[in-house]
Short mmCIF file of C-alpha atoms in Angstrom, two decimals:
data_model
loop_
_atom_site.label_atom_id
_atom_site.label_comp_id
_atom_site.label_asym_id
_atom_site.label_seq_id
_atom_site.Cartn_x
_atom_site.Cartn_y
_atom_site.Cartn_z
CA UNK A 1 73.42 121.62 113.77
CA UNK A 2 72.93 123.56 110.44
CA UNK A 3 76.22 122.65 109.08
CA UNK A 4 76.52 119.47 106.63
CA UNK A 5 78.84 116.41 108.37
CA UNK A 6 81.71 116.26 105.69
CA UNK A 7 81.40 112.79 104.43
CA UNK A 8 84.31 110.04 102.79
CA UNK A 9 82.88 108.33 100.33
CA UNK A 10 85.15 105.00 99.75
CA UNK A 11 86.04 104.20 95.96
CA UNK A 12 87.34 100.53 95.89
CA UNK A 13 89.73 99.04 92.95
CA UNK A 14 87.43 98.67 89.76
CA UNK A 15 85.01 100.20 91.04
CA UNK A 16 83.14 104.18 90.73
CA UNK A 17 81.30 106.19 93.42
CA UNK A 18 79.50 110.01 92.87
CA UNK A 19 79.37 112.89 95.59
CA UNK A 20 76.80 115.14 96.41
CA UNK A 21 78.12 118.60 97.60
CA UNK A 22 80.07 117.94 100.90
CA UNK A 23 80.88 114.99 100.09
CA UNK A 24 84.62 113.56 99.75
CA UNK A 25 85.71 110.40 97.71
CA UNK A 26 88.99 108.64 98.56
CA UNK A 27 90.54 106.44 96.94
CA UNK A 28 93.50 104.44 98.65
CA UNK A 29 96.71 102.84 97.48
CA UNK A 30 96.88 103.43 93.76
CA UNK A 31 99.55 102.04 91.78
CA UNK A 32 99.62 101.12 88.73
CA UNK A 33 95.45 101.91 88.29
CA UNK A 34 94.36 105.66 88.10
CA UNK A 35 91.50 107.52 90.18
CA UNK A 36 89.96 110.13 87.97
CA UNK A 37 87.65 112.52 88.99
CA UNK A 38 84.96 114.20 86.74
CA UNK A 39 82.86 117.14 88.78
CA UNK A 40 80.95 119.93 87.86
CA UNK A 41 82.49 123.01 88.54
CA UNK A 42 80.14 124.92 90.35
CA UNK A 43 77.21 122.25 91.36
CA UNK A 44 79.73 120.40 93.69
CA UNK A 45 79.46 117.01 92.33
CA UNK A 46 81.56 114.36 91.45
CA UNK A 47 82.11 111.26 90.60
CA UNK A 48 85.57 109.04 90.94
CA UNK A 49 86.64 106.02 89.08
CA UNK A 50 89.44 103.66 90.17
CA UNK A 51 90.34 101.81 87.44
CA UNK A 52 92.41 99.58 86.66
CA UNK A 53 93.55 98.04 83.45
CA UNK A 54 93.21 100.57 80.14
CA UNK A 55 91.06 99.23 77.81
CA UNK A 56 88.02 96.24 78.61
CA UNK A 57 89.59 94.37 75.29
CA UNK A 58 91.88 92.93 77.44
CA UNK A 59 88.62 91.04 78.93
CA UNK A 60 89.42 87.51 78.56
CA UNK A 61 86.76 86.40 81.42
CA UNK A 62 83.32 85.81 81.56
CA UNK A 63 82.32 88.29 84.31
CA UNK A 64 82.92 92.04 82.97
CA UNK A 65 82.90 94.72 84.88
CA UNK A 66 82.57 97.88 83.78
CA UNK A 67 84.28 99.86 86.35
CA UNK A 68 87.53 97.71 85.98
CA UNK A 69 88.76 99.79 82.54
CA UNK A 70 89.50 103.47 81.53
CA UNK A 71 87.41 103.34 78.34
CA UNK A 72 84.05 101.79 79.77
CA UNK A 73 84.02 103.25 83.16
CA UNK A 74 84.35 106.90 82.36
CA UNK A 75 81.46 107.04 79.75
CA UNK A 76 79.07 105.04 82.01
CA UNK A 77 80.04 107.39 84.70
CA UNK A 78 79.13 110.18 82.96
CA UNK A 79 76.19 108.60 82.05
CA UNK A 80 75.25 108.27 85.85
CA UNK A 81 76.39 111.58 86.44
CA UNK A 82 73.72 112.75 83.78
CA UNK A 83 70.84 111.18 85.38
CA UNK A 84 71.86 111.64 89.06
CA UNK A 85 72.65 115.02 88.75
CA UNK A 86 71.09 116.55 85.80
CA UNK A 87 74.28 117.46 83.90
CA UNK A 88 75.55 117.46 80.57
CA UNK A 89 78.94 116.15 79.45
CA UNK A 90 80.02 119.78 78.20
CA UNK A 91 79.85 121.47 81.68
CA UNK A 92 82.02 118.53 83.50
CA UNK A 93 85.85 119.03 84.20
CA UNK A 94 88.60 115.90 84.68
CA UNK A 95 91.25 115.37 87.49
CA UNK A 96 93.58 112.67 87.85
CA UNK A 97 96.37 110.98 89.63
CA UNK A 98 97.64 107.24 89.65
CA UNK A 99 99.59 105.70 86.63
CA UNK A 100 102.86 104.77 88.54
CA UNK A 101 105.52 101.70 87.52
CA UNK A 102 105.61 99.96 90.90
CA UNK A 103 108.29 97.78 89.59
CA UNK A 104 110.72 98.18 86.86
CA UNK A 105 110.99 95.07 84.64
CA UNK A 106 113.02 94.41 81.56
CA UNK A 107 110.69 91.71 81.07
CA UNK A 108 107.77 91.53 78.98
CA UNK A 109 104.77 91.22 81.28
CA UNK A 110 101.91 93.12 80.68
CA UNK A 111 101.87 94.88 84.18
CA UNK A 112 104.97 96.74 83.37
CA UNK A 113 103.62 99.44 81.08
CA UNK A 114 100.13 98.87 82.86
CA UNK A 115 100.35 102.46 84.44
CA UNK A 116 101.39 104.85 81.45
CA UNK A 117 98.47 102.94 79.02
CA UNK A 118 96.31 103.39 81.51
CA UNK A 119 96.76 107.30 81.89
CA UNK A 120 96.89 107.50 77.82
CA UNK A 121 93.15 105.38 77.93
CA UNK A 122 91.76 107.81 80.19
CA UNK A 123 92.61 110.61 78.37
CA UNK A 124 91.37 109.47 75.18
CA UNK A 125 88.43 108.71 77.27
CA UNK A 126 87.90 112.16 78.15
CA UNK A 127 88.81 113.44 75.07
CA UNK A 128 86.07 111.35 72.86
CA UNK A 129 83.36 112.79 75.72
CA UNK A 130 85.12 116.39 75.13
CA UNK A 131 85.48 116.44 78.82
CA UNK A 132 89.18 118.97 79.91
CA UNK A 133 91.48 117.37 81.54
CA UNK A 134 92.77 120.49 84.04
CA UNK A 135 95.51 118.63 86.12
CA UNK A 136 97.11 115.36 86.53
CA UNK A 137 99.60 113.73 89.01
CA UNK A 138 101.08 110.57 86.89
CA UNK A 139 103.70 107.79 86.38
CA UNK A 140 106.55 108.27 88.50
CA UNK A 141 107.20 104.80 90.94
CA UNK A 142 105.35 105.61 94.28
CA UNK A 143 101.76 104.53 95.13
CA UNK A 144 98.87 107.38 95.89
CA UNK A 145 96.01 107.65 97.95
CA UNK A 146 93.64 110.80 96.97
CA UNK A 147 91.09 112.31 98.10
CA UNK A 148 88.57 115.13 96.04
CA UNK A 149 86.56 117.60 98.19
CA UNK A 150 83.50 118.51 96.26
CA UNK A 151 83.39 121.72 98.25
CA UNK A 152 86.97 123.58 97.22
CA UNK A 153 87.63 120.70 93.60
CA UNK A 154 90.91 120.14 94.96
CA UNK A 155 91.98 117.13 94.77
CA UNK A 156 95.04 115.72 97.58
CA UNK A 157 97.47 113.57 97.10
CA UNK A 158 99.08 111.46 99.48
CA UNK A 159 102.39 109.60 98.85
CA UNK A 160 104.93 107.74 101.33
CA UNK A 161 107.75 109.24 100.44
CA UNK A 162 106.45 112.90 99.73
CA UNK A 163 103.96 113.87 101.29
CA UNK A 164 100.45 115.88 100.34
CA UNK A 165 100.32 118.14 97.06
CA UNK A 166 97.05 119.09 96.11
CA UNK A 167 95.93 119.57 92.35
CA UNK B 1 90.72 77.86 81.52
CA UNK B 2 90.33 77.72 85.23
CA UNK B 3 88.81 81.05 86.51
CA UNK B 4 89.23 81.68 90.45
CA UNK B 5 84.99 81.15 90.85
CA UNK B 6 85.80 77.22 89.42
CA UNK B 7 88.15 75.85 91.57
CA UNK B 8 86.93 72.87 93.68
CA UNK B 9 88.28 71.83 97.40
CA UNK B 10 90.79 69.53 96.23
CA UNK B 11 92.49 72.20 93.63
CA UNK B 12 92.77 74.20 96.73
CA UNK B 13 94.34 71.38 98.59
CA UNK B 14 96.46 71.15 95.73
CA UNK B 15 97.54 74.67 96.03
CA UNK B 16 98.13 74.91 99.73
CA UNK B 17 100.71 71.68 99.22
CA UNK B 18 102.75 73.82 97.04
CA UNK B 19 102.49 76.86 99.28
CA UNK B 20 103.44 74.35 102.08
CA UNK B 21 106.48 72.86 99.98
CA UNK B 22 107.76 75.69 99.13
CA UNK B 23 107.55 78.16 102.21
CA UNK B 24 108.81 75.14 104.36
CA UNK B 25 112.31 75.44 102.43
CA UNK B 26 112.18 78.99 102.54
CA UNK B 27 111.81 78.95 106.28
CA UNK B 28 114.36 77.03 106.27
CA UNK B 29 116.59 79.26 104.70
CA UNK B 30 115.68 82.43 106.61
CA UNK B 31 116.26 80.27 109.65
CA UNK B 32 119.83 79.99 108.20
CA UNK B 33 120.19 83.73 107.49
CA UNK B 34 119.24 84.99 111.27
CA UNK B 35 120.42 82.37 112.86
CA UNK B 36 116.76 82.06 114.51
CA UNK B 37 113.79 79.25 114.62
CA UNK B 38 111.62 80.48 112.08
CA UNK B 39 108.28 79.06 112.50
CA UNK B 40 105.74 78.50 109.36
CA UNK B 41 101.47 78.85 109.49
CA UNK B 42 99.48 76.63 107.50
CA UNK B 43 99.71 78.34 104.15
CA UNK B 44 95.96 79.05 103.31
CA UNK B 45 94.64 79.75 99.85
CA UNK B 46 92.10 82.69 99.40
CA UNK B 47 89.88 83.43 96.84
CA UNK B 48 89.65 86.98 97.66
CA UNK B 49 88.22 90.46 95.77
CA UNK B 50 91.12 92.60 94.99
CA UNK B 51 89.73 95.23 97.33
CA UNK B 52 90.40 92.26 99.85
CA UNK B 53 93.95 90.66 98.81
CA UNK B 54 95.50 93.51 100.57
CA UNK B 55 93.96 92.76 104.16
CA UNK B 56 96.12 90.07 103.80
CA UNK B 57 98.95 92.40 104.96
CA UNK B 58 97.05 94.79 106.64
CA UNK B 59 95.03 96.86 104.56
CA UNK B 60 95.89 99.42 101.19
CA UNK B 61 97.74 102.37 102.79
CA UNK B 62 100.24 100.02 105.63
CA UNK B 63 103.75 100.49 104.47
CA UNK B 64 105.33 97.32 103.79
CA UNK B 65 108.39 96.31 102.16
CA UNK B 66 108.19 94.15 99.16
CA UNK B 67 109.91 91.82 97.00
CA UNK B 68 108.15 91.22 94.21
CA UNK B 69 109.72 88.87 90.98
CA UNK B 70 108.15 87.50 88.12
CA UNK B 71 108.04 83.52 88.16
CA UNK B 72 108.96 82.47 84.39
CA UNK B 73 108.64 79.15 82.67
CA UNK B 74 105.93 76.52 82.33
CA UNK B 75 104.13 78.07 85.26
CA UNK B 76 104.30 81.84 85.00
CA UNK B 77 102.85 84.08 87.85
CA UNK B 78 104.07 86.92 90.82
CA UNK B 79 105.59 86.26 94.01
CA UNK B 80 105.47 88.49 96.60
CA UNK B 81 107.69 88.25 99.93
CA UNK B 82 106.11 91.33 102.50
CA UNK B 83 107.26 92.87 105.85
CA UNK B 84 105.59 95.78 107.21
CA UNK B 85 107.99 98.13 107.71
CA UNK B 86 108.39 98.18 111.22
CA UNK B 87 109.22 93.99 110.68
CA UNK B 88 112.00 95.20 107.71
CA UNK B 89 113.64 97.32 110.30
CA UNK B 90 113.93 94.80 113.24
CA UNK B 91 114.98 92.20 110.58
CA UNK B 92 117.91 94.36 109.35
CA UNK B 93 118.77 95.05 112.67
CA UNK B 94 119.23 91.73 113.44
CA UNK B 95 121.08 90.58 110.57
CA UNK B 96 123.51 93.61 110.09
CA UNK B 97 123.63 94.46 113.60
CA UNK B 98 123.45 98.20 112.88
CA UNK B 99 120.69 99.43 115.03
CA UNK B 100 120.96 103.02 113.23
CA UNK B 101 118.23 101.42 110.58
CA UNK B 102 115.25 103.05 110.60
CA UNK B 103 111.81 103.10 107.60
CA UNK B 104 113.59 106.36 105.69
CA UNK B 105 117.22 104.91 105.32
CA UNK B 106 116.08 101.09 104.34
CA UNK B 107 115.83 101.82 100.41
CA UNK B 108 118.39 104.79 100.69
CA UNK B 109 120.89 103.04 101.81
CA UNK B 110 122.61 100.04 99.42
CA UNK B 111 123.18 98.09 102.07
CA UNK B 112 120.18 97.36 103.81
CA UNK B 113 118.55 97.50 100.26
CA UNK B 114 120.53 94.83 98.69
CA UNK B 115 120.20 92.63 102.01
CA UNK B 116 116.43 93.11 101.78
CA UNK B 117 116.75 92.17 98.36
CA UNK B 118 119.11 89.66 98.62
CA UNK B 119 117.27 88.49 101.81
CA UNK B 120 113.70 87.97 99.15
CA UNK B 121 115.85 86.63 96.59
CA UNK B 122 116.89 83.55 98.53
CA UNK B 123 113.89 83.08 99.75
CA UNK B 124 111.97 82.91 96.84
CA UNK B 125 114.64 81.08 95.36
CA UNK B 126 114.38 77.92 97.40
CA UNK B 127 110.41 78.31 97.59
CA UNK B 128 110.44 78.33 94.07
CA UNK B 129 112.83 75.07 93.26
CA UNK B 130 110.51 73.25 95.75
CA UNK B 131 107.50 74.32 93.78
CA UNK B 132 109.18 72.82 90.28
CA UNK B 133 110.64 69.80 92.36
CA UNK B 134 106.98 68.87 93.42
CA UNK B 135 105.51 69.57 90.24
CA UNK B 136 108.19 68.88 87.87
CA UNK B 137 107.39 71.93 85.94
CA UNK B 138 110.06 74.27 85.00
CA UNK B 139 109.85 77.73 86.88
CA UNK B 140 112.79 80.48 87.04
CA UNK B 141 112.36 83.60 88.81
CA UNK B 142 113.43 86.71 87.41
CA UNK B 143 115.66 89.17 89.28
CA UNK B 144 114.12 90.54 92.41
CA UNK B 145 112.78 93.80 93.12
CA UNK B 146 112.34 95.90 96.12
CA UNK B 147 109.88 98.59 96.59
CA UNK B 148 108.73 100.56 100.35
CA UNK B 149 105.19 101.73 99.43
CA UNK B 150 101.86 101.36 100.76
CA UNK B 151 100.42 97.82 100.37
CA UNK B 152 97.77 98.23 98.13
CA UNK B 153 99.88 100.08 94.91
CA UNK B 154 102.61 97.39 95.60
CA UNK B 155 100.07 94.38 95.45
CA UNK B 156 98.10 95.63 92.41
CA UNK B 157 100.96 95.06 90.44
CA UNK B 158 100.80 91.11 91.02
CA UNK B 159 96.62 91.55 89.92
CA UNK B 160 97.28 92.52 86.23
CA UNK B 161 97.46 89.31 84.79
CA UNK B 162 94.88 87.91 86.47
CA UNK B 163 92.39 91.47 86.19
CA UNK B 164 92.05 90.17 82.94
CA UNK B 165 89.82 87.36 83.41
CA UNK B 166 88.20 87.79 86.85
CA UNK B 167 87.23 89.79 89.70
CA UNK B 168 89.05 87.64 91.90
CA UNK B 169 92.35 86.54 92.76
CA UNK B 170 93.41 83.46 93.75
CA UNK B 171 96.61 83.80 96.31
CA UNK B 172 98.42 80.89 98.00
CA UNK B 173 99.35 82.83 101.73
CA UNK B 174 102.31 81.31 103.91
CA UNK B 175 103.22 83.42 106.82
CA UNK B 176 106.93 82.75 108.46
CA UNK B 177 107.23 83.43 112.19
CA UNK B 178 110.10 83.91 114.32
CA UNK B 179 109.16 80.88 116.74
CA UNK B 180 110.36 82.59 119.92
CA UNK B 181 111.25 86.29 120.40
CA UNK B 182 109.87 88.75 123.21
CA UNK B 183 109.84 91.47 120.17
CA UNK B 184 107.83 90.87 117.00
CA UNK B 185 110.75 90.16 114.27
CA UNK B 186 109.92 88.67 111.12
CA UNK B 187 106.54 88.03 110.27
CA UNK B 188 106.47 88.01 106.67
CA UNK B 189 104.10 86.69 103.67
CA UNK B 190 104.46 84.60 101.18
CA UNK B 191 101.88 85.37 98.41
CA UNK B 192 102.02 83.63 94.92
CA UNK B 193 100.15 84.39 92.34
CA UNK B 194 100.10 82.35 89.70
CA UNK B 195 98.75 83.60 85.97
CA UNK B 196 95.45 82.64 85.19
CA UNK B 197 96.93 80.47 82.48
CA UNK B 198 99.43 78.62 84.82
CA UNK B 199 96.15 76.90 87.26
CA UNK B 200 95.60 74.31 84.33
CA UNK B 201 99.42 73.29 83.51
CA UNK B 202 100.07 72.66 88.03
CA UNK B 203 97.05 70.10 87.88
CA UNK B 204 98.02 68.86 84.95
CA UNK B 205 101.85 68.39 86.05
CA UNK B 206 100.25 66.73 89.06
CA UNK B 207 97.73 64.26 87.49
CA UNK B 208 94.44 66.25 88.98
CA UNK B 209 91.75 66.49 86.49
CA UNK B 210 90.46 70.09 86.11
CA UNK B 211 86.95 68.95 86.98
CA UNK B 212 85.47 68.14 89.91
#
């Protein structure tokens, strides 16, 4: 036994998990919300977000969590990504996949545009912690499930009606 | 406002009336479309984590077929009327009679789609003029809209609203049952949602003070 037992790491909705190398984090039925994935390139870590909503201004509540929006949940990521694994900011890449319109309303509710502001907040996100964004798999109308493998950076992508591309 | 952590017994018993109300008619009206006893569970009302609302149907990746429509008016909030697939097919079956229906062709075809749709529309339809009989509140659903996708991107749509103010979501669950059947036919959910805005207008509409 001198070989590593690959490992799924389970990211739930509003929530953020890290990888150590061998390690995989899933992420299942996104929708509207996004999973992005922020690794370091040749250390094989990672950490995944599933977020939900784009920006924690639209907190109206009295609980907050963090992990729940695209502009607080990447930085304090990162910052966990830091401490766990001794990395700076500058040496971490981005992936990410999610951002569909389930539904398409001619209404105004909020959750119709939910997906596309969510991408845009996680790449202004990135952007303000200078981190690349080096491949995406948004918007569109199908739900995702992903999966990163902190051994190869790939990151799979599972849809109903299409089956798995890999990014 | 009422957050999903403050709501006492009785504002549950409140919300499983309406869930009762308004599922009853809609059994009623499936029973009408198929031609069949439909049978209706005790709606229950669950305070669940949104990692949890989709066990409800089976867990995030089961393919379902959903209606989902925006409930407008005094009350706003998301209905949701869910089949697993494998229930959508059997249920076309029976009502069009084409046994040539299988998971691929439901939203390819207009037919099937626009009896699915059609199907959800009545349905929520008659649940909903219950609900604004009961409660005298004023609640129109917007046109209906059918999606095949895996439960858990099809039910995070109905969470936005209520994202906003809580971890939790507060769902009012009726299940409609074919009564007898030696194959499993319809076994569908009801789930409303109702905006986290909407909780204090029902008990008001309803003479239930908000505390206690």
């Amino acid at each position: 036994m001198n070989k590593t037992k690959t490992e799924t790491i389970q990211v739930k909705i509003s929530d953020y998990q890290l990888a150590q190398p061998s390690q995989i984090l899933k992420t299942t039925g996104l929708g509207s919300c996004i999973g992005v994935v922020i690794y370091h390139p040749s250390k094989q870590v990672a950490g995944m977000a599933h977020v939900m909503l784009p920006s924690s201004k639209l907190s109206k509540g009295s609980t907050f969590n963090l992990a729940k929006y695209a502009d607080t949940a990447i930085p304090e990521m990162v910052n966990e990504m830091k401490q766990t694994f001794k990395v700076s900011p500058t040496q971490l890449i981005a992936k990410m996949a999610g951002g569909a319109q389930m539904f398409q309303f001619t209404g105004k509710s909020e959750a119709l545009r939910v997906g596309p502001r969510n991408a845009e907040a996680v790449k202004e996100a990135l952007e303000i912690l200078k981190i690349p964004l080096v491949a995406e798999d948004v918007g569109g109308q199908n739900g995702r499930t992903i999966e990163f493998n902190t051994d190869d950076n790939m990151l799979s992508i599972r849809t109903i009606h299409k089956g798995i591309t890999t990014i | 406002m009422i957050t999903p952590e403050r709501l006492s017994d009785l504002h549950k018993d409140i919300l499983k009336e309406i869930g009762n109300i308004g599922a009853g008619h809609a059994a009623t009206a499936l029973s009408g479309l198929v031609n069949k006893a439909i049978d209706m569970h005790v709606p229950s009302v669950k305070l669940a984590r949104f990692h949890e609302v989709t066990d409800l149907v089976g867990g995030e990746e089961t393919v379902v077929a959903a209606t989902f429509l925006r409930v407008t008016g005094d009350a706003p909030g998301n209905m949701f009327f869910i089949l697993t697939i494998d229930e959508a097919v059997s249920y076309l079956k029976d009502l069009t009679g084409d046994n040539r229906i299988d998971e691929e062709s439901i939203l390819a075809c207009d037919m099937t789609r626009s009896a699915l749709q059609e199907t959800g529309n009545i349905l929520a339809g008659s649940y909903l003029s219950s609900f604004s009989d009961f409660t005298g509140l004023h609640l129109s659903p917007s046109v209906p809209h059918l999606t095949v996708d895996m439960a858990g991107a099809i039910l995070s749509a109905g969470l936005v609203e209520m994202s906003q103010v809580s971890d939790y979501a507060i769902i009012i669950d009726t299940q409609l049952k074919e009564s007898e059947g030696e194959r499993t036919g319809i076994d569908g959910h009801f789930l409303l949602l109702p905006d986290p805005d909407s909780f204090e207008k029902i008990f008001y509409s309803l003479g239930v003070p908000l505390d206690e």
